[in-house]
PDB file of C-alpha atoms in Angstrom:
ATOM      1  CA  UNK N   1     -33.735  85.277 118.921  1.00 71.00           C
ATOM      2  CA  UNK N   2     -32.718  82.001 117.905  1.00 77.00           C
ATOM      3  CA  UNK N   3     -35.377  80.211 120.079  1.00 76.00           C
ATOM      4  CA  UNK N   4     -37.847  82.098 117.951  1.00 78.00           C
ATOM      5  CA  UNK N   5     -36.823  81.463 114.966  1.00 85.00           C
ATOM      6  CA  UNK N   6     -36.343  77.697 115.196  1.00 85.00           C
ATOM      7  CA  UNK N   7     -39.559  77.402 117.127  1.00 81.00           C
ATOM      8  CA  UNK N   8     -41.268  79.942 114.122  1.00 82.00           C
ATOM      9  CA  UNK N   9     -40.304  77.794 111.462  1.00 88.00           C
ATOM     10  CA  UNK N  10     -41.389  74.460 113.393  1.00 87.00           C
ATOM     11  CA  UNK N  11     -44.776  75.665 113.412  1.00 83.00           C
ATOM     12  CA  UNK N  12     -45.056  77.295 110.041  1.00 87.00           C
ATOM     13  CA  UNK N  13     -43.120  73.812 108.762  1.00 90.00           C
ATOM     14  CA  UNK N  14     -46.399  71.911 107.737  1.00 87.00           C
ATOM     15  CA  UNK N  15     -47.646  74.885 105.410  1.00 90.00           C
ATOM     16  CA  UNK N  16     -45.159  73.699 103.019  1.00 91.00           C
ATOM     17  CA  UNK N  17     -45.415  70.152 104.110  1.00 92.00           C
ATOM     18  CA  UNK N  18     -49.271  70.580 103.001  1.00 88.00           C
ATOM     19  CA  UNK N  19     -48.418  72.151  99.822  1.00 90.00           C
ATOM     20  CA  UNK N  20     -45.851  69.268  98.804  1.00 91.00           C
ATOM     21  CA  UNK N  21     -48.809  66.605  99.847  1.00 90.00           C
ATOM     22  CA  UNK N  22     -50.896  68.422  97.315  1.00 88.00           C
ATOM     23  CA  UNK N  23     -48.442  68.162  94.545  1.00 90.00           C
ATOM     24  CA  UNK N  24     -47.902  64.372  95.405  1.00 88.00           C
ATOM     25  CA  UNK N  25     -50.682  63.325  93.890  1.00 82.00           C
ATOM     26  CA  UNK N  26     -54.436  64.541  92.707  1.00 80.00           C
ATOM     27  CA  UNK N  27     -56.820  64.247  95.424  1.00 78.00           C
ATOM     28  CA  UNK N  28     -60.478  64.308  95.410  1.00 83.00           C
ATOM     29  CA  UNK N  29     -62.615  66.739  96.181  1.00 82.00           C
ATOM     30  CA  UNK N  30     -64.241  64.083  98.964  1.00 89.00           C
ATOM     31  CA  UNK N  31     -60.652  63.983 100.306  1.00 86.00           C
ATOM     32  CA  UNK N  32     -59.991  68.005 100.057  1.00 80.00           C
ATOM     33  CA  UNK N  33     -63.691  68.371 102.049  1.00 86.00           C
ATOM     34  CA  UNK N  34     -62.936  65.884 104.991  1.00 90.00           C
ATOM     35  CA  UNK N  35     -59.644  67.262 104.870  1.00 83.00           C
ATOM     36  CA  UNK N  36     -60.295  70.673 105.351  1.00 83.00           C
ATOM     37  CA  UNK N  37     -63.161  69.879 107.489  1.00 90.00           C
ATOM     38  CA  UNK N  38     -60.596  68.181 110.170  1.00 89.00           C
ATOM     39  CA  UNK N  39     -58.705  71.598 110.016  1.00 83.00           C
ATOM     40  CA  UNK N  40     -61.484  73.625 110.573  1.00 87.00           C
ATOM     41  CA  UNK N  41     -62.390  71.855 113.863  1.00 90.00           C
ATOM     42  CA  UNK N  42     -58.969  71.676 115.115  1.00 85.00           C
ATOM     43  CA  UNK N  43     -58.812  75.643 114.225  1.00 84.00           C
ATOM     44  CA  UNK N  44     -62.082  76.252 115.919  1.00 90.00           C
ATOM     45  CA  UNK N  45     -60.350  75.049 119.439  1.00 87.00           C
ATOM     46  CA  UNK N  46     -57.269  76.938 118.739  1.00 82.00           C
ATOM     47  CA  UNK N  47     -59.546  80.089 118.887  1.00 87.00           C
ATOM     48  CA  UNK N  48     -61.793  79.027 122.186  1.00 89.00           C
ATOM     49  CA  UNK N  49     -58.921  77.416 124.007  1.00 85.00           C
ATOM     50  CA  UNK N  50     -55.753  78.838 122.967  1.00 78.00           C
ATOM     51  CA  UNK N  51     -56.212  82.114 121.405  1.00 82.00           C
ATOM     52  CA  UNK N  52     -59.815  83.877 123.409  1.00 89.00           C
ATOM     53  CA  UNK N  53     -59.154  82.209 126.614  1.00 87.00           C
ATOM     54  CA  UNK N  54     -55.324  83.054 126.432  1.00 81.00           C
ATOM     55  CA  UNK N  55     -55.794  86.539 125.226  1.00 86.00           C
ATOM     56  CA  UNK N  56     -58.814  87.048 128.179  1.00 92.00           C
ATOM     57  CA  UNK N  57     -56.349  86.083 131.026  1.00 88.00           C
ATOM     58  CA  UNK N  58     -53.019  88.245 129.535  1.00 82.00           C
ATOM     59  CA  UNK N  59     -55.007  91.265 128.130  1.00 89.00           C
ATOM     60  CA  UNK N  60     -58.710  91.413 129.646  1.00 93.00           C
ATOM     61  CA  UNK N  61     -61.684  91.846 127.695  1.00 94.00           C
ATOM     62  CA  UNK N  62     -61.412  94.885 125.945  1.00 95.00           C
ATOM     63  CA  UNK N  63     -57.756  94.375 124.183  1.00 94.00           C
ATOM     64  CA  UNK N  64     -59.410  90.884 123.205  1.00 94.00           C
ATOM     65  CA  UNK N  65     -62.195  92.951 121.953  1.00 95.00           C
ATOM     66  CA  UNK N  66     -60.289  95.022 120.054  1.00 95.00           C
ATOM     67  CA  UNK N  67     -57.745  92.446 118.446  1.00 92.00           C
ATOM     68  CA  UNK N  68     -61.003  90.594 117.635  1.00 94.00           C
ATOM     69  CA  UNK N  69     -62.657  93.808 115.401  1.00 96.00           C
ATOM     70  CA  UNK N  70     -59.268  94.418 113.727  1.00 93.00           C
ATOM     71  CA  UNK N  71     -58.669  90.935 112.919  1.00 89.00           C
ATOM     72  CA  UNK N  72     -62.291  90.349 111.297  1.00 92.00           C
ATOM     73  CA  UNK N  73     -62.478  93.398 109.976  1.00 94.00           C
ATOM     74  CA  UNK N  74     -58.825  93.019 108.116  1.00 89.00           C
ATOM     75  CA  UNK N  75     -59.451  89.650 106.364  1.00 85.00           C
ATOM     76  CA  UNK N  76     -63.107  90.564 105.548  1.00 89.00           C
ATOM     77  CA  UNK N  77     -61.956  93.460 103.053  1.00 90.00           C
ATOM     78  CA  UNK N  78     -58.488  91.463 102.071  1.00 83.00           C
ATOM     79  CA  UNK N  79     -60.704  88.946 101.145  1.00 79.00           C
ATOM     80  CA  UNK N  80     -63.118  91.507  99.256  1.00 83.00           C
ATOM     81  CA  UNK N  81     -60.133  92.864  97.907  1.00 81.00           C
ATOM     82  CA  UNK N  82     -58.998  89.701  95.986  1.00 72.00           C
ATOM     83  CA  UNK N  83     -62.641  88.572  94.948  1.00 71.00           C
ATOM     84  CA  UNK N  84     -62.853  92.538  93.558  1.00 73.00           C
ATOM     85  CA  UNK N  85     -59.425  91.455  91.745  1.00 60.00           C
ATOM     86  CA  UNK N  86     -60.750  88.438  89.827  1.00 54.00           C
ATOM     87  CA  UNK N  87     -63.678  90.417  88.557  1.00 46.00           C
ATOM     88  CA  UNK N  88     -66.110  87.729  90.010  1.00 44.00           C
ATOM     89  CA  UNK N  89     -68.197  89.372  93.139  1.00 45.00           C
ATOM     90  CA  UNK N  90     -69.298  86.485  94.976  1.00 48.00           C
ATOM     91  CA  UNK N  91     -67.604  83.542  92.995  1.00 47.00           C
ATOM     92  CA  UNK N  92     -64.040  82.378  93.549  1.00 47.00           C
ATOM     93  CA  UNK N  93     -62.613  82.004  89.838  1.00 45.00           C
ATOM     94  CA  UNK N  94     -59.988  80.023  88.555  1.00 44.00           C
ATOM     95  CA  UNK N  95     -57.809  82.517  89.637  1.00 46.00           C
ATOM     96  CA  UNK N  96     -58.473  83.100  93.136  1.00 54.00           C
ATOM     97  CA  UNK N  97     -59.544  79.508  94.171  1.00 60.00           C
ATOM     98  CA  UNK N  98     -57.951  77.944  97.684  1.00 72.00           C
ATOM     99  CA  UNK N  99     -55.927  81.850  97.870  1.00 75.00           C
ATOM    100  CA  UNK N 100     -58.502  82.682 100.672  1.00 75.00           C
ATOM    101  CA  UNK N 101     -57.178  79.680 103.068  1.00 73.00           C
ATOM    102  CA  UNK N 102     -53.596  81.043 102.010  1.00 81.00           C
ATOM    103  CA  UNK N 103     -54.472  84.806 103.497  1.00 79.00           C
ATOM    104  CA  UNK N 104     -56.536  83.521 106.325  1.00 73.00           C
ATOM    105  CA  UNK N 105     -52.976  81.281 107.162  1.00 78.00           C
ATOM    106  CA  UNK N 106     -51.384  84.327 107.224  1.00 84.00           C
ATOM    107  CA  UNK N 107     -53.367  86.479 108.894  1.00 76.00           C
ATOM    108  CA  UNK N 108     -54.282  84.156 111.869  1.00 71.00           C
ATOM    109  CA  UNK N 109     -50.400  82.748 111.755  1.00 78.00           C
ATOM    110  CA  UNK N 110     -48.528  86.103 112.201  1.00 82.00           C
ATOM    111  CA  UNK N 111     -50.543  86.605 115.093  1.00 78.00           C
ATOM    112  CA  UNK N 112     -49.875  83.168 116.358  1.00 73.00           C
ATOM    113  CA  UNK N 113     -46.538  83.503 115.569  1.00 81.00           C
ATOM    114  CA  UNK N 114     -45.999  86.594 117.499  1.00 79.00           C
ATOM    115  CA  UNK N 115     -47.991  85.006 120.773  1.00 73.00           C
ATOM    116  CA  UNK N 116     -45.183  82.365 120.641  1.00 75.00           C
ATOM    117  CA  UNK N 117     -42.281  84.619 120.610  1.00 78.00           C
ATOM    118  CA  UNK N 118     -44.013  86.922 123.467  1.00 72.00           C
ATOM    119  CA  UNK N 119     -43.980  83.742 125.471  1.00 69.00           C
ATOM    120  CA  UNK N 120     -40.189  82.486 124.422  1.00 73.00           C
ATOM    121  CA  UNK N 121     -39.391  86.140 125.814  1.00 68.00           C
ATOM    122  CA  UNK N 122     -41.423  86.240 128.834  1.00 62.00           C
ATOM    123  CA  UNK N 123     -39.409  82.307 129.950  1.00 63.00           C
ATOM    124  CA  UNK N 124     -42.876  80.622 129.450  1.00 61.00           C
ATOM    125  CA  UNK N 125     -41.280  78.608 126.487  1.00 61.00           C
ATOM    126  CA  UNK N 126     -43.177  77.020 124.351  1.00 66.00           C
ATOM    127  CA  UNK N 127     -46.876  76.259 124.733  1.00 64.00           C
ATOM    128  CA  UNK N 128     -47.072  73.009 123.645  1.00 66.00           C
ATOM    129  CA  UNK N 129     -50.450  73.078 122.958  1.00 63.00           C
ATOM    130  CA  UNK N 130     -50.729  75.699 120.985  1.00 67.00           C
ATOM    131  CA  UNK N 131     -47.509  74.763 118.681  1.00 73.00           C
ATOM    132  CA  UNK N 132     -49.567  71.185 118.311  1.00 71.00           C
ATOM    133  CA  UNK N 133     -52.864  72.963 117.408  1.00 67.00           C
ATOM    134  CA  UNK N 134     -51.170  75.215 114.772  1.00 74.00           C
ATOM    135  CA  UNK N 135     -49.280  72.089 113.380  1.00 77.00           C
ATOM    136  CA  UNK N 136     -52.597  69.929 113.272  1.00 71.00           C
ATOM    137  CA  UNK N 137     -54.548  72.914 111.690  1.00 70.00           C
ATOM    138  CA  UNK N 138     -51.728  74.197 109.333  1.00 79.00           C
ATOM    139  CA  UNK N 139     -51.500  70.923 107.859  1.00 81.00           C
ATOM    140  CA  UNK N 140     -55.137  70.455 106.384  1.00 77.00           C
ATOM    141  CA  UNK N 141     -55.348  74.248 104.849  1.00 76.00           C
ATOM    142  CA  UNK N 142     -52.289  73.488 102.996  1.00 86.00           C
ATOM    143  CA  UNK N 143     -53.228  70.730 101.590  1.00 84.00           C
ATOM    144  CA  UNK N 144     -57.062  71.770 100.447  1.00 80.00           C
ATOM    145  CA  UNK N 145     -56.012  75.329  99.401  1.00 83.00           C
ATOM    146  CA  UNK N 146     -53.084  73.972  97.327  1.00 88.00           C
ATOM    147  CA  UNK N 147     -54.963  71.112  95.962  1.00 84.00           C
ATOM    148  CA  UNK N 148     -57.471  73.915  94.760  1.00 82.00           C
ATOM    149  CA  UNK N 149     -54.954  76.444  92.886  1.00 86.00           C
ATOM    150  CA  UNK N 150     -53.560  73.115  91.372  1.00 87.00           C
ATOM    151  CA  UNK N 151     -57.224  72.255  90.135  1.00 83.00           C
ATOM    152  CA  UNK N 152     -57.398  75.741  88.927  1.00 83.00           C
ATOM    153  CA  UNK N 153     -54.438  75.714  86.700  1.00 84.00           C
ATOM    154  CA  UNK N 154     -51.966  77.416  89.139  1.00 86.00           C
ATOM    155  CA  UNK N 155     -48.271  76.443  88.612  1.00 89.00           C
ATOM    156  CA  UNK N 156     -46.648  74.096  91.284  1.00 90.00           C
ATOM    157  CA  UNK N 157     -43.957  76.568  91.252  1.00 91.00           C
ATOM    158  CA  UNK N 158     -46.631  79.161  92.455  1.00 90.00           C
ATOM    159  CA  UNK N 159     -48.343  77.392  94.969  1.00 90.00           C
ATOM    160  CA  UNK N 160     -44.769  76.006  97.141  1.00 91.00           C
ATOM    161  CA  UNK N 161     -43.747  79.770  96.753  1.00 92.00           C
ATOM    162  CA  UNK N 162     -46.763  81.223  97.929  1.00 91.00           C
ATOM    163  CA  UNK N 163     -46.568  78.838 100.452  1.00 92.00           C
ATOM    164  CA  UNK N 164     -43.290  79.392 101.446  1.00 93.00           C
ATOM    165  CA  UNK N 165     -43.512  83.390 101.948  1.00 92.00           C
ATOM    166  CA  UNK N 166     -46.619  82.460 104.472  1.00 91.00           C
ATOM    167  CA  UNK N 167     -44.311  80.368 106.437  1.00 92.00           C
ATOM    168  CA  UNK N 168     -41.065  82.843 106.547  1.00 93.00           C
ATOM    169  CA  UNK N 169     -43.447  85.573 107.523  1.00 92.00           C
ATOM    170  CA  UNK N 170     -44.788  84.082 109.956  1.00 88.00           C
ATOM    171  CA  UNK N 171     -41.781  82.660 111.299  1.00 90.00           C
ATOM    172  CA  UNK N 172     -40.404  86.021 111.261  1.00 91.00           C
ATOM    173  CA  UNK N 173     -43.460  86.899 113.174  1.00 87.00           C
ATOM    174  CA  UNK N 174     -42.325  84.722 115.988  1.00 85.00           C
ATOM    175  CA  UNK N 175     -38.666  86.422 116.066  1.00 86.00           C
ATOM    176  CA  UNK N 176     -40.795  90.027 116.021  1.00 84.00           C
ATOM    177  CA  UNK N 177     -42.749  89.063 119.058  1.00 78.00           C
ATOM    178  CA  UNK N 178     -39.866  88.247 120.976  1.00 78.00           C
ATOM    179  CA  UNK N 179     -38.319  90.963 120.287  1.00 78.00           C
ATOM    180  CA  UNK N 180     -41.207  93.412 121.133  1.00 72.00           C
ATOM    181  CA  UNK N 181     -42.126  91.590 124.654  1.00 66.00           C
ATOM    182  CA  UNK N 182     -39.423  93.511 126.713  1.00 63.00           C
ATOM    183  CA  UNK N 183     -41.563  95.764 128.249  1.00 64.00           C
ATOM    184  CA  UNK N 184     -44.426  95.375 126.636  1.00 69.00           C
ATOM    185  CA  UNK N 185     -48.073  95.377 128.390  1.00 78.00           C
ATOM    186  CA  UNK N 186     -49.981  92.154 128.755  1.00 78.00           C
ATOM    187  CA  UNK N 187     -52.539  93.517 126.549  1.00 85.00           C
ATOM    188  CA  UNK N 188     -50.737  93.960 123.843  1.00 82.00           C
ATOM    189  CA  UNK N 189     -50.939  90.068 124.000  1.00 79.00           C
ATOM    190  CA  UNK N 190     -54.875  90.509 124.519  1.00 86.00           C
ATOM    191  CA  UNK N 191     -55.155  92.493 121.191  1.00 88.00           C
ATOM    192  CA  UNK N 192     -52.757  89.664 118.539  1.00 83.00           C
ATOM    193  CA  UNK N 193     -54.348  86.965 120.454  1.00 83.00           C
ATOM    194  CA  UNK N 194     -58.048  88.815 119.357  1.00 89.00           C
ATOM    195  CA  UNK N 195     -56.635  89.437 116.369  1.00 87.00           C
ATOM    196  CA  UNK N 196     -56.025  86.544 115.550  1.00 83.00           C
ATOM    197  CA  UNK N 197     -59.028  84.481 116.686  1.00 88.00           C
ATOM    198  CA  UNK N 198     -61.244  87.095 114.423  1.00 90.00           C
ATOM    199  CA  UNK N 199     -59.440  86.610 111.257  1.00 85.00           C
ATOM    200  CA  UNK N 200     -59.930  82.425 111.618  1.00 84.00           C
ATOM    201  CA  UNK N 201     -63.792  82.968 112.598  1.00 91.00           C
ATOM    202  CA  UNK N 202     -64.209  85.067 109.345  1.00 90.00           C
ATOM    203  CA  UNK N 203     -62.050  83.106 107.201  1.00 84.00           C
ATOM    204  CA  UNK N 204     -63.786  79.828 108.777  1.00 88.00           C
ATOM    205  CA  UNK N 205     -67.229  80.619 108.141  1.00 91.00           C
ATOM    206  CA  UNK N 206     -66.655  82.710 104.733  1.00 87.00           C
ATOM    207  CA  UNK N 207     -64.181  80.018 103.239  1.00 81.00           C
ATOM    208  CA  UNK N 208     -62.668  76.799 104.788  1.00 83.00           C
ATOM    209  CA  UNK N 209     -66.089  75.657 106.212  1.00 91.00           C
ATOM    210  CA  UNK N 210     -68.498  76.378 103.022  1.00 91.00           C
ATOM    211  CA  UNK N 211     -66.182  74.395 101.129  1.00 85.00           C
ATOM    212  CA  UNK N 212     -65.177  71.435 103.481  1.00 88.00           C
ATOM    213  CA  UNK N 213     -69.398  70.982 103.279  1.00 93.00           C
ATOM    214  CA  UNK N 214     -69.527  71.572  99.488  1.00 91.00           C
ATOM    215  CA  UNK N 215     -66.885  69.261  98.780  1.00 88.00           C
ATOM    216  CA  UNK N 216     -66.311  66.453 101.751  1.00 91.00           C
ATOM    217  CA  UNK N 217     -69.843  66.244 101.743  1.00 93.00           C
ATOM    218  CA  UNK N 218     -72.344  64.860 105.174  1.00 91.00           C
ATOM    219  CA  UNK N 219     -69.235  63.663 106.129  1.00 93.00           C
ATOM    220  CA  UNK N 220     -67.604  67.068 106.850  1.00 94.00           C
ATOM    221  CA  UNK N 221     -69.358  67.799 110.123  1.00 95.00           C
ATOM    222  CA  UNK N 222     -67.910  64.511 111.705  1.00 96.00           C
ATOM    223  CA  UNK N 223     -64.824  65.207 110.350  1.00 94.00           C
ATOM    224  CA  UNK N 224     -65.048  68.406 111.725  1.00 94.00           C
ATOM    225  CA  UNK N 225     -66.064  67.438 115.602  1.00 95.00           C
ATOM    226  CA  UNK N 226     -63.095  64.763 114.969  1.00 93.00           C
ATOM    227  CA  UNK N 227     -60.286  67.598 114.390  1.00 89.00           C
ATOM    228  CA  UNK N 228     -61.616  69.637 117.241  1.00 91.00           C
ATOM    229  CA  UNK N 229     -61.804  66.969 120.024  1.00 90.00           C
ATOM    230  CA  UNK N 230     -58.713  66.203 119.018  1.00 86.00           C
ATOM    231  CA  UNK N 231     -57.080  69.765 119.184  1.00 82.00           C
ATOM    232  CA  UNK N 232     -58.870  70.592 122.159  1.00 85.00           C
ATOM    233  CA  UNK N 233     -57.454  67.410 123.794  1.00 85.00           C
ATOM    234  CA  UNK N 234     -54.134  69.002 123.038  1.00 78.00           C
ATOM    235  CA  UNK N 235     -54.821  71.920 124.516  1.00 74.00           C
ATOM    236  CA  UNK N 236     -56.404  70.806 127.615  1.00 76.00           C
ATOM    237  CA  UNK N 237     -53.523  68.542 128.441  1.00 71.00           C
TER     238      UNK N 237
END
């Protein structure tokens, strides 16, 4: 169990590294967009090369399938939930703004999480591709989600703590996987790979994407081919 959980909180380590970058300094909104746009690339190949393709070889279509409906289908009403919350249908207030990237994190990363711990237990070890891929992605939707609660009045003392309960439940996620694999069927790893992969498409088009083009600009899409060449490169090696 102690594999997993120093391997967990490796991964979930530039979260908070993001957040403190935020609260460094003020960055632009040019910055946030390229920024984000970088992460959304690299989190695009996480999802064709390390979560769909992974989940199709251990679990087979349909537990892929399913983990993919569940996922989509849970952060598309958590995230209709929170808008409902702020009273704004359709526009992020000042309350709500960069919390989206913040859910999606956690809803893609307990997932992830658990896929690593499965692994730890079946003496695959780590995938070092996929621990790089959520590191690169991680680092970006720290930093643009915390820059934008900053922006919108949010505490500093709110954002590194909401930031901080992502990463220890997802790094608890890691230690729950391992500790589920004994015995468990290969498409359970189908269904939290799926999972996974369909809360980051939903978050990615409905949030991170939208407003790495609002805010970084033309510039975004480059940025955006940049962070998933290099992710993919990762994950091909």
């Amino acid at each position: 169990m102690l594999d997993a959980l120093l391997w967990g909180a490796v991964a979930t380590s530039s979260l908070v590294v993001g957040a403190a970058l935020a609260m460094l300094r003020r960055w632009s909104d040019a910055v946030v967009g390229i920024v984000l746009a970088f992460g959304a690339g690299a989190l695009i190949a996480a999802v064709a090369f390390e979560l769909a393709e992974g989940g199709l070889a251990e679990g087979g279509p349909l537990a892929v399938g399913a983990g993919l409906a569940a996922g989509a289908l849970t952060f598309f009403f958590a995230d209709r939930a929170l808008e409902a919350g702020s009273g704004r249908r359709g526009n992020r207030g000042a309350g709500t703004a960069g919390v989206p990237l913040a859910l999606g994190a956690l809803l893609d990363g307990v997932p992830e999480q658990a896929v690593l711990g499965i692994g730890l237990a079946a003496g695959d070890g780590v995938s070092a591709a996929l621990l790089a891929a959520v590191l690169i992605s991680n680092l970006p939707e720290s930093v643009g989600s915390s820059a934008d609660m900053l922006r919108a009045g949010r505490s500093r003392r709110f954002v590194l703590l909401l930031w901080l309960g992502v990463a220890v439940v997802c790094t608890l996620a890691a230690v729950g996987g391992r500790a589920i694999a004994e015995g468990a069927p290969p498409a359970l790893t189908g269904v939290v790979d799926g999972f996974a992969a369909g809360a980051l498409l939903v978050m990615l088009v409905d949030a991170m994407i939208p407003e790495a083009r609002a805010k970084g600009g033309t510039d975004a899409g480059l940025a955006t081919v940049v962070g998933f060449a290099g992710a993919a490169s990762l994950s091909l090696l």
